[in-house]
PDB file of C-alpha atoms in Angstrom:
ATOM      1  CA  MET V   1       0.000  -0.083   0.124  1.00  0.00           C
ATOM      2  CA  TYR V   2       1.279   3.399  -0.835  1.00  0.00           C
ATOM      3  CA  ARG V   3       0.944   5.849   1.949  1.00  0.00           C
ATOM      4  CA  LEU V   4      -1.680   8.943   1.614  1.00  0.00           C
ATOM      5  CA  LEU V   5      -2.089  12.439   3.228  1.00  0.00           C
ATOM      6  CA  LEU V   6      -4.928  14.327   3.138  1.00  0.00           C
ATOM      7  CA  VAL V   7      -5.176  17.723   3.557  1.00  0.00           C
ATOM      8  CA  ASP V   8      -8.563  20.355   3.684  1.00  0.00           C
ATOM      9  CA  ASP V   9      -9.341  23.053   5.825  1.00  0.00           C
ATOM     10  CA  GLU V  10     -12.503  21.534   5.403  1.00  0.00           C
ATOM     11  CA  ALA V  11     -13.607  17.702   7.503  1.00  0.00           C
ATOM     12  CA  ASP V  12     -16.693  17.461   5.928  1.00  0.00           C
ATOM     13  CA  THR V  13     -14.321  16.971   2.871  1.00  0.00           C
ATOM     14  CA  ARG V  14     -11.848  15.163   4.254  1.00  0.00           C
ATOM     15  CA  GLU V  15     -14.065  12.786   5.999  1.00  0.00           C
ATOM     16  CA  ALA V  16     -16.131  11.693   2.472  1.00  0.00           C
ATOM     17  CA  LEU V  17     -12.662  11.427   0.687  1.00  0.00           C
ATOM     18  CA  SER V  18     -11.616   9.344   3.501  1.00  0.00           C
ATOM     19  CA  SER V  19     -14.661   7.196   3.526  1.00  0.00           C
ATOM     20  CA  TYR V  20     -16.812   6.795   0.188  1.00  0.00           C
ATOM     21  CA  PHE V  21     -13.511   6.464  -1.880  1.00  0.00           C
ATOM     22  CA  PRO V  22     -11.758   2.698  -2.218  1.00  0.00           C
ATOM     23  CA  TRP V  23      -8.486   3.848  -1.916  1.00  0.00           C
ATOM     24  CA  GLN V  24      -7.435   0.157  -0.725  1.00  0.00           C
ATOM     25  CA  GLU V  25      -8.892  -1.437  -3.954  1.00  0.00           C
ATOM     26  CA  VAL V  26      -6.400   1.076  -5.424  1.00  0.00           C
ATOM     27  CA  GLY V  27      -3.712   0.607  -3.703  1.00  0.00           C
ATOM     28  CA  PHE V  28      -3.398   3.688  -1.146  1.00  0.00           C
ATOM     29  CA  GLN V  29      -3.688   3.375   2.690  1.00  0.00           C
ATOM     30  CA  ILE V  30      -5.177   7.323   4.188  1.00  0.00           C
ATOM     31  CA  ILE V  31      -2.402   7.746   6.992  1.00  0.00           C
ATOM     32  CA  GLY V  32      -3.350  11.020   8.766  1.00  0.00           C
ATOM     33  CA  GLN V  33      -5.287  14.271   7.887  1.00  0.00           C
ATOM     34  CA  CYS V  34      -4.801  17.592   8.264  1.00  0.00           C
ATOM     35  CA  GLY V  35      -6.711  20.962   8.161  1.00  0.00           C
ATOM     36  CA  ASN V  36      -3.866  23.507   6.038  1.00  0.00           C
ATOM     37  CA  GLY V  37      -0.017  23.353   4.917  1.00  0.00           C
ATOM     38  CA  LYS V  38       1.422  23.680   7.762  1.00  0.00           C
ATOM     39  CA  GLU V  39      -0.492  21.157   9.599  1.00  0.00           C
ATOM     40  CA  ALA V  40       1.179  19.135   6.720  1.00  0.00           C
ATOM     41  CA  LEU V  41       4.755  19.517   7.026  1.00  0.00           C
ATOM     42  CA  ASN V  42       4.986  18.907  10.520  1.00  0.00           C
ATOM     43  CA  PHE V  43       2.865  15.772  10.028  1.00  0.00           C
ATOM     44  CA  ILE V  44       5.702  15.690   7.324  1.00  0.00           C
ATOM     45  CA  GLN V  45       8.380  15.662   9.597  1.00  0.00           C
ATOM     46  CA  ASN V  46       7.054  13.740  12.154  1.00  0.00           C
ATOM     47  CA  HIS V  47       6.038  10.498   9.900  1.00  0.00           C
ATOM     48  CA  ASP V  48       9.282   8.452   7.887  1.00  0.00           C
ATOM     49  CA  LYS V  49       7.512   7.625   4.473  1.00  0.00           C
ATOM     50  CA  ILE V  50       4.477   9.255   3.155  1.00  0.00           C
ATOM     51  CA  ASP V  51       3.789   8.923  -0.949  1.00  0.00           C
ATOM     52  CA  VAL V  52       1.529  11.315  -1.913  1.00  0.00           C
ATOM     53  CA  ILE V  53      -0.083  14.044  -0.872  1.00  0.00           C
ATOM     54  CA  LEU V  54      -3.951  14.976  -1.407  1.00  0.00           C
ATOM     55  CA  THR V  55      -4.015  18.103  -1.012  1.00  0.00           C
ATOM     56  CA  ASP V  56      -6.284  21.672  -1.385  1.00  0.00           C
ATOM     57  CA  ILE V  57      -5.676  24.896  -2.483  1.00  0.00           C
ATOM     58  CA  LYS V  58      -7.015  27.605  -0.704  1.00  0.00           C
ATOM     59  CA  MET V  59      -6.628  27.065   3.254  1.00  0.00           C
ATOM     60  CA  PRO V  60      -6.045  29.466   6.087  1.00  0.00           C
ATOM     61  CA  VAL V  61      -1.857  29.670   7.728  1.00  0.00           C
ATOM     62  CA  MET V  62      -0.461  27.712   4.465  1.00  0.00           C
ATOM     63  CA  SER V  63      -2.025  26.831   1.376  1.00  0.00           C
ATOM     64  CA  GLY V  64      -1.605  24.330  -0.534  1.00  0.00           C
ATOM     65  CA  LEU V  65       0.373  26.215  -3.240  1.00  0.00           C
ATOM     66  CA  GLU V  66       2.693  27.013  -0.313  1.00  0.00           C
ATOM     67  CA  LEU V  67       2.480  23.329   0.531  1.00  0.00           C
ATOM     68  CA  ALA V  68       3.906  22.042  -2.569  1.00  0.00           C
ATOM     69  CA  GLU V  69       6.380  24.609  -3.450  1.00  0.00           C
ATOM     70  CA  VAL V  70       8.243  23.653   0.455  1.00  0.00           C
ATOM     71  CA  ILE V  71       8.395  20.290  -0.438  1.00  0.00           C
ATOM     72  CA  HIS V  72       9.605  20.847  -4.194  1.00  0.00           C
ATOM     73  CA  GLU V  73      12.051  23.291  -2.737  1.00  0.00           C
ATOM     74  CA  GLN V  74      13.507  20.963  -0.102  1.00  0.00           C
ATOM     75  CA  LYS V  75      13.131  18.062  -2.489  1.00  0.00           C
ATOM     76  CA  HIS V  76      10.672  15.904  -0.811  1.00  0.00           C
ATOM     77  CA  ASN V  77      10.183  12.700  -2.368  1.00  0.00           C
ATOM     78  CA  ILE V  78       6.554  12.678  -2.086  1.00  0.00           C
ATOM     79  CA  HIS V  79       4.011  13.452  -5.090  1.00  0.00           C
ATOM     80  CA  VAL V  80       1.273  16.400  -4.924  1.00  0.00           C
ATOM     81  CA  ILE V  81      -2.131  15.854  -6.179  1.00  0.00           C
ATOM     82  CA  PHE V  82      -4.714  19.263  -5.842  1.00  0.00           C
ATOM     83  CA  LEU V  83      -7.869  19.145  -5.714  1.00  0.00           C
ATOM     84  CA  SER V  84      -9.821  21.939  -5.384  1.00  0.00           C
ATOM     85  CA  SER V  85     -13.113  24.220  -6.444  1.00  0.00           C
ATOM     86  CA  TYR V  86     -10.402  27.227  -8.106  1.00  0.00           C
ATOM     87  CA  ARG V  87     -10.813  26.406 -11.714  1.00  0.00           C
ATOM     88  CA  GLU V  88      -7.946  29.303 -12.941  1.00  0.00           C
ATOM     89  CA  PHE V  89      -5.785  28.939 -15.094  1.00  0.00           C
ATOM     90  CA  GLU V  90      -3.049  30.183 -12.964  1.00  0.00           C
ATOM     91  CA  TYR V  91      -3.547  27.638 -10.509  1.00  0.00           C
ATOM     92  CA  ALA V  92      -2.909  24.943 -12.729  1.00  0.00           C
ATOM     93  CA  GLN V  93       0.320  26.518 -13.974  1.00  0.00           C
ATOM     94  CA  LYS V  94       1.538  26.957 -10.776  1.00  0.00           C
ATOM     95  CA  ALA V  95       1.106  23.110 -10.139  1.00  0.00           C
ATOM     96  CA  LEU V  96       3.195  22.876 -12.332  1.00  0.00           C
ATOM     97  CA  ARG V  97       5.874  24.908 -11.476  1.00  0.00           C
ATOM     98  CA  TYR V  98       6.177  23.230  -8.742  1.00  0.00           C
ATOM     99  CA  ARG V  99       5.980  19.596 -10.561  1.00  0.00           C
ATOM    100  CA  VAL V 100       2.250  19.052  -9.128  1.00  0.00           C
ATOM    101  CA  ASN V 101       1.230  15.376 -10.601  1.00  0.00           C
ATOM    102  CA  ASN V 102      -2.310  16.417 -11.527  1.00  0.00           C
ATOM    103  CA  TYR V 103      -5.023  18.778 -10.661  1.00  0.00           C
ATOM    104  CA  ILE V 104      -8.655  17.907  -9.641  1.00  0.00           C
ATOM    105  CA  VAL V 105     -11.912  20.058  -9.389  1.00  0.00           C
ATOM    106  CA  LYS V 106     -14.065  19.807  -6.914  1.00  0.00           C
ATOM    107  CA  PRO V 107     -16.309  17.918  -6.452  1.00  0.00           C
ATOM    108  CA  ALA V 108     -14.665  15.112  -8.238  1.00  0.00           C
ATOM    109  CA  LYS V 109     -16.042  13.044  -9.865  1.00  0.00           C
ATOM    110  CA  TYR V 110     -15.621   9.122  -8.655  1.00  0.00           C
ATOM    111  CA  GLN V 111     -13.597   8.140 -12.349  1.00  0.00           C
ATOM    112  CA  VAL V 112     -11.284  10.934 -12.128  1.00  0.00           C
ATOM    113  CA  LEU V 113     -10.210  10.198  -9.076  1.00  0.00           C
ATOM    114  CA  LEU V 114     -10.314   6.429  -9.852  1.00  0.00           C
ATOM    115  CA  ASP V 115      -8.128   7.479 -13.175  1.00  0.00           C
ATOM    116  CA  VAL V 116      -5.615   9.736 -11.695  1.00  0.00           C
ATOM    117  CA  PHE V 117      -5.103   7.645  -8.932  1.00  0.00           C
ATOM    118  CA  ALA V 118      -4.644   4.353 -10.288  1.00  0.00           C
ATOM    119  CA  GLY V 119      -2.086   5.599 -13.027  1.00  0.00           C
ATOM    120  CA  LEU V 120      -0.625   7.251 -10.173  1.00  0.00           C
ATOM    121  CA  ARG V 121      -0.252   3.707  -8.327  1.00  0.00           C
ATOM    122  CA  ASP V 122       1.262   2.523 -11.791  1.00  0.00           C
ATOM    123  CA  GLU V 123       4.027   5.062 -11.585  1.00  0.00           C
ATOM    124  CA  LEU V 124       4.968   4.062  -8.373  1.00  0.00           C
ATOM    125  CA  GLU V 125       5.166   0.666  -9.070  1.00  0.00           C
ATOM    126  CA  ALA V 126       7.253   1.364 -12.139  1.00  0.00           C
ATOM    127  CA  ALA V 127       9.678   3.379 -10.041  1.00  0.00           C
ATOM    128  CA  LYS V 128       9.939   0.236  -7.304  1.00  0.00           C
ATOM    129  CA  HIS V 129      10.643  -1.779  -9.860  1.00  0.00           C
ATOM    130  CA  ALA V 130      13.229   0.032 -11.423  1.00  0.00           C
ATOM    131  CA  LEU V 131      15.371  -0.231  -8.245  1.00  0.00           C
ATOM    132  CA  ASP V 132      14.435  -3.471  -7.156  1.00  0.00           C
ATOM    133  CA  GLN V 133      16.197  -4.807 -10.497  1.00  0.00           C
ATOM    134  CA  PRO V 134      19.855  -5.714 -11.243  1.00  0.00           C
ATOM    135  CA  PRO V 135      21.369  -3.541 -13.084  1.00  0.00           C
ATOM    136  CA  SER V 136      22.703  -6.332 -15.647  1.00  0.00           C
ATOM    137  CA  GLY V 137      22.034  -7.325 -19.457  1.00  0.00           C
ATOM    138  CA  THR V 138      18.444  -7.794 -21.013  1.00  0.00           C
ATOM    139  CA  SER V 139      16.902  -7.337 -17.971  1.00  0.00           C
ATOM    140  CA  ASN V 140      18.529  -3.655 -17.384  1.00  0.00           C
ATOM    141  CA  GLU V 141      17.417  -2.634 -20.811  1.00  0.00           C
ATOM    142  CA  GLY V 142      14.089  -3.127 -19.095  1.00  0.00           C
ATOM    143  CA  LEU V 143      14.713  -1.433 -16.532  1.00  0.00           C
ATOM    144  CA  ILE V 144      15.666   1.897 -18.584  1.00  0.00           C
ATOM    145  CA  ILE V 145      12.321   1.565 -19.950  1.00  0.00           C
ATOM    146  CA  THR V 146      10.395   1.583 -17.369  1.00  0.00           C
ATOM    147  CA  GLN V 147      12.313   4.331 -15.890  1.00  0.00           C
ATOM    148  CA  ILE V 148      11.997   6.324 -19.196  1.00  0.00           C
ATOM    149  CA  LYS V 149       8.053   5.544 -19.279  1.00  0.00           C
ATOM    150  CA  ALA V 150       8.202   6.757 -15.916  1.00  0.00           C
ATOM    151  CA  TYR V 151       9.597   9.942 -16.471  1.00  0.00           C
ATOM    152  CA  ILE V 152       7.401  11.037 -19.562  1.00  0.00           C
ATOM    153  CA  GLN V 153       4.088  10.384 -17.604  1.00  0.00           C
ATOM    154  CA  ASN V 154       5.307  12.545 -14.608  1.00  0.00           C
ATOM    155  CA  GLN V 155       6.624  14.998 -16.901  1.00  0.00           C
ATOM    156  CA  TYR V 156       4.955  14.625 -20.226  1.00  0.00           C
ATOM    157  CA  LYS V 157       4.611  18.632 -20.503  1.00  0.00           C
ATOM    158  CA  ASP V 158       8.880  19.499 -20.470  1.00  0.00           C
ATOM    159  CA  ALA V 159       9.896  15.636 -21.298  1.00  0.00           C
ATOM    160  CA  ASN V 160      12.032  15.501 -24.336  1.00  0.00           C
ATOM    161  CA  LEU V 161      14.774  12.446 -25.269  1.00  0.00           C
ATOM    162  CA  GLU V 162      17.973  14.480 -24.478  1.00  0.00           C
ATOM    163  CA  ASP V 163      16.831  15.279 -20.557  1.00  0.00           C
ATOM    164  CA  ALA V 164      15.745  11.949 -20.898  1.00  0.00           C
ATOM    165  CA  ALA V 165      18.610  10.264 -21.893  1.00  0.00           C
ATOM    166  CA  LYS V 166      20.204  12.099 -19.623  1.00  0.00           C
ATOM    167  CA  GLN V 167      17.891  10.657 -16.415  1.00  0.00           C
ATOM    168  CA  VAL V 168      19.312   7.301 -17.443  1.00  0.00           C
ATOM    169  CA  TYR V 169      23.178   8.197 -18.457  1.00  0.00           C
ATOM    170  CA  LEU V 170      22.752   7.474 -21.992  1.00  0.00           C
ATOM    171  CA  ASN V 171      23.353   8.680 -25.607  1.00  0.00           C
ATOM    172  CA  ALA V 172      20.249  10.260 -26.530  1.00  0.00           C
ATOM    173  CA  ASN V 173      20.685   8.091 -30.322  1.00  0.00           C
ATOM    174  CA  TYR V 174      20.444   5.132 -27.985  1.00  0.00           C
ATOM    175  CA  LEU V 175      18.077   5.837 -25.802  1.00  0.00           C
ATOM    176  CA  SER V 176      16.175   6.556 -29.071  1.00  0.00           C
ATOM    177  CA  TYR V 177      17.102   3.491 -30.796  1.00  0.00           C
ATOM    178  CA  LEU V 178      16.767   1.323 -27.585  1.00  0.00           C
ATOM    179  CA  PHE V 179      12.970   2.380 -26.873  1.00  0.00           C
ATOM    180  CA  LYS V 180      11.663   1.940 -30.205  1.00  0.00           C
ATOM    181  CA  GLN V 181      13.488  -1.924 -30.272  1.00  0.00           C
ATOM    182  CA  LYS V 182      12.031  -2.455 -26.675  1.00  0.00           C
ATOM    183  CA  THR V 183       8.797  -0.655 -27.031  1.00  0.00           C
ATOM    184  CA  GLY V 184       7.615  -1.142 -30.820  1.00  0.00           C
ATOM    185  CA  GLN V 185       6.822   2.903 -30.501  1.00  0.00           C
ATOM    186  CA  ASN V 186       8.775   6.015 -31.170  1.00  0.00           C
ATOM    187  CA  PHE V 187       9.798   7.742 -27.995  1.00  0.00           C
ATOM    188  CA  THR V 188       8.383  10.593 -29.812  1.00  0.00           C
ATOM    189  CA  ASP V 189       4.972   8.717 -30.462  1.00  0.00           C
ATOM    190  CA  TYR V 190       5.192   7.494 -26.703  1.00  0.00           C
ATOM    191  CA  LEU V 191       5.074  11.122 -25.314  1.00  0.00           C
ATOM    192  CA  ILE V 192       2.588  12.578 -27.274  1.00  0.00           C
ATOM    193  CA  GLN V 193      -0.109   9.182 -26.456  1.00  0.00           C
ATOM    194  CA  VAL V 194       0.296  10.622 -22.922  1.00  0.00           C
ATOM    195  CA  LYS V 195      -0.032  14.490 -24.267  1.00  0.00           C
ATOM    196  CA  MET V 196      -2.883  13.774 -26.138  1.00  0.00           C
ATOM    197  CA  LYS V 197      -4.264  11.109 -22.999  1.00  0.00           C
ATOM    198  CA  VAL V 198      -4.251  14.054 -20.269  1.00  0.00           C
ATOM    199  CA  ALA V 199      -5.781  16.410 -22.879  1.00  0.00           C
ATOM    200  CA  MET V 200      -8.212  14.114 -23.042  1.00  0.00           C
ATOM    201  CA  ARG V 201      -8.889  13.586 -19.290  1.00  0.00           C
ATOM    202  CA  LEU V 202      -8.967  17.631 -19.046  1.00  0.00           C
ATOM    203  CA  ILE V 203     -11.293  17.975 -22.126  1.00  0.00           C
ATOM    204  CA  GLN V 204     -13.691  15.737 -20.375  1.00  0.00           C
ATOM    205  CA  GLU V 205     -13.436  17.637 -16.917  1.00  0.00           C
ATOM    206  CA  ASN V 206     -14.939  20.525 -18.765  1.00  0.00           C
ATOM    207  CA  GLN V 207     -13.104  23.117 -17.111  1.00  0.00           C
ATOM    208  CA  PHE V 208     -10.570  24.993 -19.086  1.00  0.00           C
ATOM    209  CA  LYS V 209     -10.542  26.359 -22.335  1.00  0.00           C
ATOM    210  CA  THR V 210      -8.619  24.287 -25.013  1.00  0.00           C
ATOM    211  CA  TYR V 211      -5.705  26.682 -25.122  1.00  0.00           C
ATOM    212  CA  GLU V 212      -5.245  26.237 -21.747  1.00  0.00           C
ATOM    213  CA  ILE V 213      -4.949  22.132 -22.210  1.00  0.00           C
ATOM    214  CA  SER V 214      -2.771  23.096 -24.955  1.00  0.00           C
ATOM    215  CA  GLU V 215      -0.341  25.305 -22.474  1.00  0.00           C
ATOM    216  CA  MET V 216      -0.830  22.682 -19.488  1.00  0.00           C
ATOM    217  CA  VAL V 217       0.431  19.938 -21.666  1.00  0.00           C
ATOM    218  CA  GLY V 218       3.142  21.300 -23.836  1.00  0.00           C
ATOM    219  CA  TYR V 219       2.181  23.329 -26.412  1.00  0.00           C
ATOM    220  CA  SER V 220       3.200  26.816 -27.134  1.00  0.00           C
ATOM    221  CA  ASN V 221       1.039  27.230 -29.826  1.00  0.00           C
ATOM    222  CA  ALA V 222      -2.683  26.026 -29.743  1.00  0.00           C
ATOM    223  CA  LYS V 223      -3.428  25.469 -33.347  1.00  0.00           C
ATOM    224  CA  ASN V 224      -0.197  23.127 -33.144  1.00  0.00           C
ATOM    225  CA  PHE V 225      -2.025  21.403 -30.145  1.00  0.00           C
ATOM    226  CA  THR V 226      -5.453  20.747 -32.102  1.00  0.00           C
ATOM    227  CA  ARG V 227      -3.785  19.694 -35.513  1.00  0.00           C
ATOM    228  CA  THR V 228      -2.431  16.776 -33.057  1.00  0.00           C
ATOM    229  CA  PHE V 229      -4.937  16.187 -30.680  1.00  0.00           C
ATOM    230  CA  LYS V 230      -6.990  15.568 -34.062  1.00  0.00           C
ATOM    231  CA  SER V 231      -4.376  13.498 -35.927  1.00  0.00           C
ATOM    232  CA  TYR V 232      -4.558  10.808 -32.768  1.00  0.00           C
ATOM    233  CA  TYR V 233      -8.272  11.065 -31.330  1.00  0.00           C
ATOM    234  CA  GLY V 234     -10.108  12.237 -35.312  1.00  0.00           C
ATOM    235  CA  LYS V 235     -11.517  15.325 -33.502  1.00  0.00           C
ATOM    236  CA  THR V 236     -11.465  18.128 -32.379  1.00  0.00           C
ATOM    237  CA  PRO V 237     -11.247  19.113 -28.510  1.00  0.00           C
ATOM    238  CA  SER V 238     -14.486  21.160 -29.221  1.00  0.00           C
ATOM    239  CA  GLU V 239     -15.672  18.230 -31.222  1.00  0.00           C
ATOM    240  CA  CYS V 240     -15.102  15.825 -27.869  1.00  0.00           C
ATOM    241  CA  LYS V 241     -15.940  18.429 -25.640  1.00  0.00           C
ATOM    242  CA  ASN V 242     -19.751  18.785 -27.294  1.00  0.00           C
ATOM    243  CA  GLY V 243     -20.267  15.478 -27.486  1.00  0.00           C
TER     244      GLY V 243
END
């Protein structure tokens, strides 16, 4: 079980999240609840291992954004997910800056929670598997691919082949060859696949404009994003929103 800390100034929200979602079935165990970011930091300091924090954004004393910033600056190995009624693009952009893993809009839909945490579980499993594997031969190549996939899933906005190669201490050209050989898919194609899946989830939540989603998944030009999205899904973002 991966260890999850809930942070929200509304006790009813914490109670609902802890009681009505099947965390253990998805692979998570709630180890505590806090009412603001400062309480969460104190909790972190007094507990050995926390894998994930699910936090509201706007809270008294210390906000979720401030909490994420401290976690990022102190390099805690903790994944952060925002859960907030605030839909503003500014919050989503700051979340990306602090390497927040995801941004869920209240009221959280069951399927969205399930998709987000199942994906995070798979990412954590991949990282754990990578650490457990012996660094030799074919198994080492499999380990490299696992690490690269986890890197892309976590850093899809800014991920690129050169940076990925640095993660595993390989030449970029060789990594490109190895990734294709082991997965049957180009590095760039896999990166686009991850970006498009994230984009589709954001579109289905119907909380952000197309140009905002474009930036959130790493496209500076919304037209290029729309073109790629239509090529991948056969529909434009607007058509998916409306249908």
